[in-house]
């Protein structure tokens, strides 16, 4: 066989191989194999914008072969592209998590909508506690779910995933701290990318007079230890949990918040942000100033409002926003006793904005702290702090469990 014929034969085989990967138009299923979830892309490229991530077992409809190993598909009401090797014409073992409708008000209902937008038609109203199958999550923060045989979209903040749970285990292993034996004091269990993750806090020692506890923290994923480190907390109540699964940076991945210190008016944690690239929880020291009790997150827009409690009626508000993975401070407001006039019953209301790296005062007023004046000043500083900002619906950090 001549050289040209060999090349032609190889080319034919290559085209045949690609053709064999193509799937016929019709119903199919996401089959991610070793992938945690599969992207629905806006273009036939791994560089194309992601429209969402979907679990193995998610039903799709293939509308055609897009070439080069890609299929044009429809998931719910979204048209996009998936790599053909991540699709199956035959049913596969589903890895779709179950969820529970969890509105903030247990007596309210949640709308199941026809599209992942707030004003889309309502397909059904779901009571608190309704079980749903979660197929995936759109780029703009909506779960694609099925409830009572109807598929639709629910805002991700209104669904709690059953297999991503917060769980505390009591002191059940290894003796007591006073006798020198390690005690497994707390365990958190999460489901990350289809794998079970156990986070164990083992109490190594405690000093009751200083309320200090020292821990060994171990992270296990899929049965293998992936991370260990030491941690200490001071001033925390011995009867309350030390570790929490949160989503501090509101990126959809669970973060580990470890209580660092508590006082008479506030509590603070060290936040370990989950890095999906490394699979590790990484401490972000820049977040240690966030008040666990009084910080509010705004998942729709990325805003963070932190409040540092100074006294019964005074404190400092700090308005920030997550931008490219960094929490950026935008403005701050305060109502505090002036340094020169601590005991006169007078307070100073102040609002500042950060512009070009410099703080600019936009409001500064000293006032007599009677009830009516206090409320007026309180309203004024908050209005100026939020001036021109629409943060969306807020969620307290203390309740932002993943």
CSV table of C-alpha atoms in Angstrom, one decimal:
chain,number,residue,atom,x,y,z
A,1,UNK,CA,0.0,0.0,0.0
A,2,UNK,CA,1.4,3.4,-1.0
A,3,UNK,CA,2.1,6.2,1.5
A,4,UNK,CA,-0.8,8.3,0.2
A,5,UNK,CA,-3.1,5.3,0.6
A,6,UNK,CA,-1.9,4.7,4.2
A,7,UNK,CA,-2.5,8.3,5.1
A,8,UNK,CA,-6.0,8.2,3.5
A,9,UNK,CA,-6.8,5.0,5.4
A,10,UNK,CA,-5.7,6.5,8.7
A,11,UNK,CA,-7.7,9.6,8.1
A,12,UNK,CA,-10.7,7.5,7.4
A,13,UNK,CA,-10.2,5.5,10.6
A,14,UNK,CA,-9.8,8.8,12.5
A,15,UNK,CA,-13.1,10.1,11.1
A,16,UNK,CA,-14.8,6.8,11.9
A,17,UNK,CA,-13.6,7.0,15.4
A,18,UNK,CA,-15.0,10.5,15.9
A,19,UNK,CA,-18.2,9.5,14.2
A,20,UNK,CA,-18.5,6.6,16.7
A,21,UNK,CA,-18.4,9.0,19.6
A,22,UNK,CA,-21.4,11.0,18.3
A,23,UNK,CA,-24.7,10.2,20.0
A,24,UNK,CA,-28.1,10.3,18.3
A,25,UNK,CA,-30.5,13.1,19.0
A,26,UNK,CA,-32.8,12.2,21.9
A,27,UNK,CA,-32.9,11.7,25.6
A,28,UNK,CA,-29.6,11.0,27.4
A,29,UNK,CA,-27.9,11.3,30.8
A,30,UNK,CA,-24.9,13.1,32.2
A,31,UNK,CA,-22.2,10.5,32.9
A,32,UNK,CA,-19.2,12.3,34.4
A,33,UNK,CA,-17.1,9.2,35.2
A,34,UNK,CA,-14.3,10.5,37.4
A,35,UNK,CA,-15.4,14.1,37.1
A,36,UNK,CA,-17.2,15.6,40.1
A,37,UNK,CA,-19.7,17.4,37.9
A,38,UNK,CA,-19.9,18.3,34.2
A,39,UNK,CA,-20.0,21.8,32.8
A,40,UNK,CA,-22.7,22.9,30.4
A,41,UNK,CA,-20.8,25.3,28.1
A,42,UNK,CA,-21.9,28.2,26.0
A,43,UNK,CA,-19.5,27.1,23.3
A,44,UNK,CA,-18.0,23.8,22.0
A,45,UNK,CA,-14.7,24.4,23.9
A,46,UNK,CA,-13.4,23.8,27.4
A,47,UNK,CA,-12.6,27.5,27.3
A,48,UNK,CA,-16.3,28.4,26.7
A,49,UNK,CA,-18.2,30.1,29.5
A,50,UNK,CA,-19.7,27.7,32.0
A,51,UNK,CA,-23.5,27.9,32.2
A,52,UNK,CA,-23.7,25.5,35.1
A,53,UNK,CA,-22.5,22.3,36.7
A,54,UNK,CA,-24.5,19.0,36.6
A,55,UNK,CA,-24.3,15.7,38.4
A,56,UNK,CA,-24.1,12.3,36.9
A,57,UNK,CA,-27.6,11.0,36.2
A,58,UNK,CA,-29.0,14.4,35.2
A,59,UNK,CA,-31.4,13.9,32.3
A,60,UNK,CA,-30.5,15.9,29.1
A,61,UNK,CA,-31.8,16.1,25.6
A,62,UNK,CA,-29.3,15.9,22.8
A,63,UNK,CA,-30.3,18.1,19.9
A,64,UNK,CA,-27.4,17.2,17.6
A,65,UNK,CA,-23.7,16.4,17.1
A,66,UNK,CA,-21.7,19.6,17.4
A,67,UNK,CA,-18.5,18.0,16.1
A,68,UNK,CA,-15.0,17.6,17.6
A,69,UNK,CA,-16.3,15.5,20.5
A,70,UNK,CA,-19.1,17.8,21.6
A,71,UNK,CA,-22.9,17.5,21.6
A,72,UNK,CA,-25.5,20.2,21.6
A,73,UNK,CA,-27.8,19.6,24.5
A,74,UNK,CA,-30.7,21.0,26.4
A,75,UNK,CA,-30.9,20.8,30.2
A,76,UNK,CA,-34.1,22.2,31.6
A,77,UNK,CA,-34.5,25.4,29.6
A,78,UNK,CA,-30.8,26.0,29.0
A,79,UNK,CA,-29.3,25.3,25.6
A,80,UNK,CA,-25.5,24.6,25.5
A,81,UNK,CA,-22.8,22.1,24.8
A,82,UNK,CA,-21.3,19.1,26.7
A,83,UNK,CA,-18.4,16.9,25.8
A,84,UNK,CA,-19.9,13.7,24.2
A,85,UNK,CA,-17.8,11.4,26.4
A,86,UNK,CA,-19.6,12.8,29.4
A,87,UNK,CA,-23.0,11.7,28.1
A,88,UNK,CA,-24.7,8.3,27.9
A,89,UNK,CA,-27.8,7.1,26.0
A,90,UNK,CA,-28.4,4.5,28.7
A,91,UNK,CA,-29.4,5.3,32.3
A,92,UNK,CA,-26.5,5.5,34.7
A,93,UNK,CA,-26.1,5.2,38.4
A,94,UNK,CA,-27.3,8.7,39.6
A,95,UNK,CA,-25.0,10.8,41.8
A,96,UNK,CA,-27.6,13.5,42.1
A,97,UNK,CA,-28.0,14.6,45.7
A,98,UNK,CA,-31.4,14.9,47.5
A,99,UNK,CA,-32.4,18.2,48.9
A,100,UNK,CA,-35.0,19.7,51.2
A,101,UNK,CA,-36.8,23.0,50.6
A,102,UNK,CA,-35.7,25.3,53.4
A,103,UNK,CA,-37.1,28.8,53.3
A,104,UNK,CA,-36.0,31.1,56.1
A,105,UNK,CA,-39.5,31.3,57.4
A,106,UNK,CA,-40.6,27.7,57.9
A,107,UNK,CA,-44.3,28.6,57.3
A,108,UNK,CA,-43.6,30.1,53.9
A,109,UNK,CA,-43.6,28.4,50.5
A,110,UNK,CA,-40.9,28.4,47.7
A,111,UNK,CA,-41.7,28.9,44.0
A,112,UNK,CA,-40.5,26.3,41.6
A,113,UNK,CA,-39.9,28.4,38.4
A,114,UNK,CA,-39.7,27.5,34.8
A,115,UNK,CA,-36.4,29.4,34.2
A,116,UNK,CA,-33.5,30.3,36.4
A,117,UNK,CA,-34.6,34.0,36.8
A,118,UNK,CA,-36.6,35.7,39.6
A,119,UNK,CA,-39.6,36.6,37.4
A,120,UNK,CA,-40.0,33.4,35.5
A,121,UNK,CA,-43.4,31.6,35.5
A,122,UNK,CA,-44.2,29.6,38.6
A,123,UNK,CA,-44.6,25.9,37.9
A,124,UNK,CA,-45.5,24.9,41.5
A,125,UNK,CA,-45.2,26.2,45.1
A,126,UNK,CA,-43.3,23.9,47.5
A,127,UNK,CA,-43.7,23.7,51.2
A,128,UNK,CA,-40.9,23.8,53.7
A,129,UNK,CA,-39.5,20.3,54.0
A,130,UNK,CA,-40.4,19.2,50.5
A,131,UNK,CA,-37.9,16.7,49.1
A,132,UNK,CA,-36.3,17.5,45.8
A,133,UNK,CA,-33.7,15.9,43.5
A,134,UNK,CA,-31.0,18.3,42.7
A,135,UNK,CA,-29.5,17.8,39.2
A,136,UNK,CA,-27.2,20.7,39.2
A,137,UNK,CA,-26.6,24.4,39.6
A,138,UNK,CA,-26.7,27.2,37.1
A,139,UNK,CA,-24.0,29.9,36.9
A,140,UNK,CA,-26.3,32.5,38.4
A,141,UNK,CA,-27.1,30.5,41.5
A,142,UNK,CA,-30.3,28.4,40.8
A,143,UNK,CA,-30.6,24.7,41.4
A,144,UNK,CA,-32.2,22.7,38.6
A,145,UNK,CA,-34.4,20.3,40.6
A,146,UNK,CA,-37.3,17.8,40.3
A,147,UNK,CA,-40.2,17.8,42.7
A,148,UNK,CA,-43.3,15.6,42.4
A,149,UNK,CA,-42.3,14.7,38.9
A,150,UNK,CA,-41.9,18.4,37.8
A,151,UNK,CA,-38.5,19.8,36.8
A,152,UNK,CA,-37.8,23.5,37.4
A,153,UNK,CA,-35.5,26.0,39.2
A,154,UNK,CA,-35.2,27.0,42.8
A,155,UNK,CA,-32.8,29.6,44.2
A,156,UNK,CA,-29.9,27.7,45.8
A,157,UNK,CA,-30.3,29.6,49.1
A,158,UNK,CA,-33.7,28.0,49.6
A,159,UNK,CA,-32.5,24.3,49.4
A,160,UNK,CA,-30.6,22.3,51.9
A,161,UNK,CA,-28.7,19.3,50.4
A,162,UNK,CA,-29.3,16.2,52.4
A,163,UNK,CA,-25.9,14.8,51.7
A,164,UNK,CA,-24.2,18.0,52.7
A,165,UNK,CA,-24.9,18.0,56.4
A,166,UNK,CA,-23.7,19.7,59.5
A,167,UNK,CA,-23.1,17.1,62.2
A,168,UNK,CA,-21.6,17.3,65.7
A,169,UNK,CA,-20.4,14.2,67.5
A,170,UNK,CA,-19.8,14.3,71.3
A,171,UNK,CA,-16.7,13.3,73.2
A,172,UNK,CA,-16.8,9.6,72.5
A,173,UNK,CA,-13.3,8.4,71.9
A,174,UNK,CA,-9.9,8.2,73.5
A,175,UNK,CA,-10.2,9.0,77.2
A,176,UNK,CA,-10.2,12.5,78.6
A,177,UNK,CA,-8.1,15.6,78.1
A,178,UNK,CA,-7.3,15.8,81.8
A,179,UNK,CA,-5.7,12.3,81.7
A,180,UNK,CA,-3.6,13.2,78.7
A,181,UNK,CA,-5.6,11.2,76.2
A,182,UNK,CA,-6.9,12.8,73.0
A,183,UNK,CA,-10.7,13.3,72.7
A,184,UNK,CA,-12.5,13.4,69.4
A,185,UNK,CA,-14.7,16.3,70.2
A,186,UNK,CA,-16.4,17.3,66.9
A,187,UNK,CA,-16.8,15.9,63.4
A,188,UNK,CA,-18.2,17.7,60.4
A,189,UNK,CA,-19.3,15.7,57.3
A,190,UNK,CA,-19.7,17.2,53.9
A,191,UNK,CA,-20.2,16.0,50.3
A,192,UNK,CA,-17.8,17.8,48.0
A,193,UNK,CA,-17.7,16.9,44.3
A,194,UNK,CA,-19.3,13.5,44.9
A,195,UNK,CA,-16.9,12.4,47.6
A,196,UNK,CA,-17.6,12.3,51.4
A,197,UNK,CA,-15.3,14.6,53.4
A,198,UNK,CA,-14.9,14.1,57.1
A,199,UNK,CA,-13.4,17.0,59.2
A,200,UNK,CA,-12.4,15.8,62.7
A,201,UNK,CA,-11.3,18.0,65.6
A,202,UNK,CA,-9.4,16.1,68.2
A,203,UNK,CA,-9.0,17.9,71.5
A,204,UNK,CA,-5.4,17.8,72.6
A,205,UNK,CA,-5.5,19.9,75.7
A,206,UNK,CA,-7.4,22.6,77.5
A,207,UNK,CA,-6.7,25.3,80.1
A,208,UNK,CA,-9.9,26.1,82.0
A,209,UNK,CA,-8.6,29.2,83.7
A,210,UNK,CA,-7.9,30.8,80.3
A,211,UNK,CA,-10.6,29.0,78.4
A,212,UNK,CA,-8.1,27.8,75.8
A,213,UNK,CA,-8.5,24.6,73.8
A,214,UNK,CA,-5.9,23.1,71.4
A,215,UNK,CA,-7.0,20.8,68.6
A,216,UNK,CA,-5.6,18.6,65.9
A,217,UNK,CA,-7.7,19.0,62.8
A,218,UNK,CA,-7.8,16.2,60.2
A,219,UNK,CA,-9.5,16.3,56.9
A,220,UNK,CA,-10.3,13.0,55.2
A,221,UNK,CA,-11.7,12.7,51.7
A,222,UNK,CA,-12.8,9.4,50.2
A,223,UNK,CA,-11.1,7.5,53.0
A,224,UNK,CA,-7.7,9.2,52.6
A,225,UNK,CA,-6.3,12.0,54.8
A,226,UNK,CA,-5.8,15.0,52.7
A,227,UNK,CA,-4.9,17.7,55.3
A,228,UNK,CA,-3.9,18.0,58.9
A,229,UNK,CA,-3.1,21.1,61.1
A,230,UNK,CA,-3.1,22.3,64.7
A,231,UNK,CA,-5.5,24.9,65.9
A,232,UNK,CA,-6.2,26.8,69.2
A,233,UNK,CA,-9.3,28.7,70.4
A,234,UNK,CA,-9.5,31.1,73.3
A,235,UNK,CA,-12.4,32.4,75.3
A,236,UNK,CA,-14.9,30.1,73.5
A,237,UNK,CA,-17.7,28.5,75.5
A,238,UNK,CA,-16.7,24.9,76.2
A,239,UNK,CA,-20.3,23.8,75.7
A,240,UNK,CA,-20.7,25.1,72.1
A,241,UNK,CA,-19.3,23.8,68.8
A,242,UNK,CA,-15.9,25.1,67.6
A,243,UNK,CA,-16.1,24.2,63.9
A,244,UNK,CA,-18.7,25.1,61.3
A,245,UNK,CA,-19.2,24.5,57.6
A,246,UNK,CA,-20.0,27.8,56.0
A,247,UNK,CA,-19.7,29.6,52.6
A,248,UNK,CA,-17.9,32.8,53.6
A,249,UNK,CA,-16.9,33.8,50.1
A,250,UNK,CA,-20.2,32.7,48.6
A,251,UNK,CA,-18.6,30.7,45.8
A,252,UNK,CA,-20.7,27.6,46.3
A,253,UNK,CA,-18.0,25.6,48.0
A,254,UNK,CA,-18.0,24.8,51.7
A,255,UNK,CA,-15.6,26.7,53.9
A,256,UNK,CA,-14.4,25.7,57.3
A,257,UNK,CA,-14.9,28.3,60.1
A,258,UNK,CA,-13.1,27.6,63.4
A,259,UNK,CA,-14.1,29.7,66.4
A,260,UNK,CA,-11.1,31.7,67.3
A,261,UNK,CA,-12.3,33.8,70.3
A,262,UNK,CA,-15.4,35.0,72.0
A,263,UNK,CA,-16.0,37.9,74.3
A,264,UNK,CA,-18.8,39.7,76.0
A,265,UNK,CA,-20.2,41.3,72.9
A,266,UNK,CA,-18.7,39.5,69.9
A,267,UNK,CA,-17.2,36.3,68.5
A,268,UNK,CA,-14.6,35.7,65.8
A,269,UNK,CA,-13.5,32.7,63.7
A,270,UNK,CA,-10.6,31.8,61.5
A,271,UNK,CA,-11.9,31.0,58.1
A,272,UNK,CA,-10.4,28.3,56.0
A,273,UNK,CA,-11.7,28.7,52.4
A,274,UNK,CA,-12.0,25.6,50.3
A,275,UNK,CA,-9.9,25.7,47.2
A,276,UNK,CA,-11.4,23.4,44.5
A,277,UNK,CA,-8.1,23.5,42.6
A,278,UNK,CA,-6.1,22.0,45.4
A,279,UNK,CA,-8.8,20.3,47.4
A,280,UNK,CA,-7.6,22.0,50.6
A,281,UNK,CA,-9.0,24.3,53.1
A,282,UNK,CA,-6.7,27.4,53.2
A,283,UNK,CA,-6.7,29.9,56.0
A,284,UNK,CA,-7.4,33.5,54.9
A,285,UNK,CA,-6.1,35.7,57.7
A,286,UNK,CA,-7.7,38.8,56.1
A,287,UNK,CA,-11.1,37.4,57.2
A,288,UNK,CA,-10.3,36.9,60.9
A,289,UNK,CA,-11.9,40.3,61.7
A,290,UNK,CA,-15.4,39.1,60.6
A,291,UNK,CA,-17.8,38.9,63.4
A,292,UNK,CA,-19.5,35.5,63.5
A,293,UNK,CA,-22.5,36.9,65.4
A,294,UNK,CA,-23.1,40.1,63.4
A,295,UNK,CA,-21.7,39.7,59.9
A,296,UNK,CA,-24.2,39.5,57.1
A,297,UNK,CA,-23.6,37.9,53.7
A,298,UNK,CA,-25.4,38.8,50.5
A,299,UNK,CA,-24.9,35.8,48.1
A,300,UNK,CA,-26.7,37.4,45.1
A,301,UNK,CA,-24.3,40.3,44.8
A,302,UNK,CA,-21.2,39.3,46.9
A,303,UNK,CA,-21.6,42.1,49.4
A,304,UNK,CA,-20.6,41.6,53.1
A,305,UNK,CA,-21.7,43.9,55.9
A,306,UNK,CA,-19.6,43.4,59.1
A,307,UNK,CA,-20.7,44.9,62.4
A,308,UNK,CA,-18.2,45.2,65.3
A,309,UNK,CA,-20.2,45.6,68.5
A,310,UNK,CA,-18.7,48.1,70.9
A,311,UNK,CA,-21.4,48.6,73.5
A,312,UNK,CA,-25.1,48.5,74.1
A,313,UNK,CA,-25.8,51.0,71.3
A,314,UNK,CA,-22.5,51.7,69.6
A,315,UNK,CA,-20.3,50.0,67.0
A,316,UNK,CA,-18.7,50.1,63.6
A,317,UNK,CA,-20.2,48.9,60.3
A,318,UNK,CA,-17.9,47.9,57.4
A,319,UNK,CA,-19.3,47.4,53.9
A,320,UNK,CA,-17.2,45.1,51.7
A,321,UNK,CA,-17.6,43.1,48.5
A,322,UNK,CA,-16.0,40.0,47.1
A,323,UNK,CA,-14.2,40.9,43.9
A,324,UNK,CA,-12.0,38.4,42.0
A,325,UNK,CA,-11.6,36.2,45.1
A,326,UNK,CA,-10.7,39.1,47.4
A,327,UNK,CA,-12.8,40.8,50.0
A,328,UNK,CA,-12.5,44.6,49.2
A,329,UNK,CA,-13.6,47.2,51.7
A,330,UNK,CA,-15.8,49.9,50.2
A,331,UNK,CA,-17.2,52.1,53.1
A,332,UNK,CA,-17.5,52.2,56.8
A,333,UNK,CA,-19.7,53.9,59.3
A,334,UNK,CA,-19.6,54.2,63.1
A,335,UNK,CA,-21.5,55.6,66.1
A,336,UNK,CA,-19.0,55.8,69.0
A,337,UNK,CA,-18.2,58.0,71.9
A,338,UNK,CA,-15.7,60.7,70.9
A,339,UNK,CA,-12.3,60.1,72.3
A,340,UNK,CA,-12.2,63.5,73.9
A,341,UNK,CA,-15.7,63.2,75.5
A,342,UNK,CA,-16.1,59.7,76.7
A,343,UNK,CA,-18.4,60.2,79.6
A,344,UNK,CA,-20.6,63.2,78.6
A,345,UNK,CA,-23.4,61.1,77.0
A,346,UNK,CA,-22.5,62.5,73.6
A,347,UNK,CA,-21.8,60.3,70.5
A,348,UNK,CA,-20.2,60.8,67.1
A,349,UNK,CA,-21.8,59.5,64.0
A,350,UNK,CA,-19.5,59.1,61.0
A,351,UNK,CA,-19.5,57.7,57.5
A,352,UNK,CA,-16.5,57.3,55.2
A,353,UNK,CA,-16.0,56.0,51.7
A,354,UNK,CA,-12.8,54.5,50.2
A,355,UNK,CA,-11.9,56.3,46.9
A,356,UNK,CA,-8.6,55.9,45.1
A,357,UNK,CA,-7.1,54.3,48.2
A,358,UNK,CA,-8.0,57.2,50.5
A,359,UNK,CA,-10.8,57.4,53.1
A,360,UNK,CA,-13.1,60.3,52.5
A,361,UNK,CA,-15.5,61.5,55.2
A,362,UNK,CA,-19.0,62.1,53.9
A,363,UNK,CA,-20.8,62.5,57.2
A,364,UNK,CA,-19.6,63.5,60.7
A,365,UNK,CA,-21.9,64.6,63.4
A,366,UNK,CA,-21.6,64.8,67.3
A,367,UNK,CA,-24.9,64.5,69.0
A,368,UNK,CA,-26.6,64.1,72.4
A,369,UNK,CA,-27.4,60.4,72.8
A,370,UNK,CA,-31.1,60.6,73.8
A,371,UNK,CA,-33.4,58.0,72.3
A,372,UNK,CA,-34.9,60.1,69.5
A,373,UNK,CA,-31.6,61.6,68.3
A,374,UNK,CA,-29.9,58.2,68.5
A,375,UNK,CA,-32.4,56.6,66.1
A,376,UNK,CA,-32.2,59.4,63.6
A,377,UNK,CA,-28.4,59.2,63.5
A,378,UNK,CA,-28.6,55.4,63.2
A,379,UNK,CA,-30.8,55.7,60.2
A,380,UNK,CA,-28.7,58.4,58.7
A,381,UNK,CA,-25.4,56.5,58.8
A,382,UNK,CA,-26.9,53.3,57.4
A,383,UNK,CA,-28.6,55.1,54.6
A,384,UNK,CA,-25.3,56.8,53.6
A,385,UNK,CA,-23.3,53.5,54.0
A,386,UNK,CA,-25.7,51.8,51.6
A,387,UNK,CA,-26.1,54.8,49.3
A,388,UNK,CA,-26.5,53.6,45.7
A,389,UNK,CA,-26.1,49.9,46.7
A,390,UNK,CA,-28.7,47.2,46.2
A,391,UNK,CA,-27.2,44.2,48.0
A,392,UNK,CA,-30.1,41.8,47.6
A,393,UNK,CA,-31.3,39.4,50.3
A,394,UNK,CA,-28.9,39.0,53.2
A,395,UNK,CA,-28.0,36.0,55.3
A,396,UNK,CA,-26.3,36.0,58.7
A,397,UNK,CA,-22.8,34.4,58.7
A,398,UNK,CA,-23.8,32.5,61.8
A,399,UNK,CA,-26.6,30.8,59.7
A,400,UNK,CA,-24.6,30.4,56.4
A,401,UNK,CA,-24.0,26.7,56.9
A,402,UNK,CA,-23.2,24.9,53.6
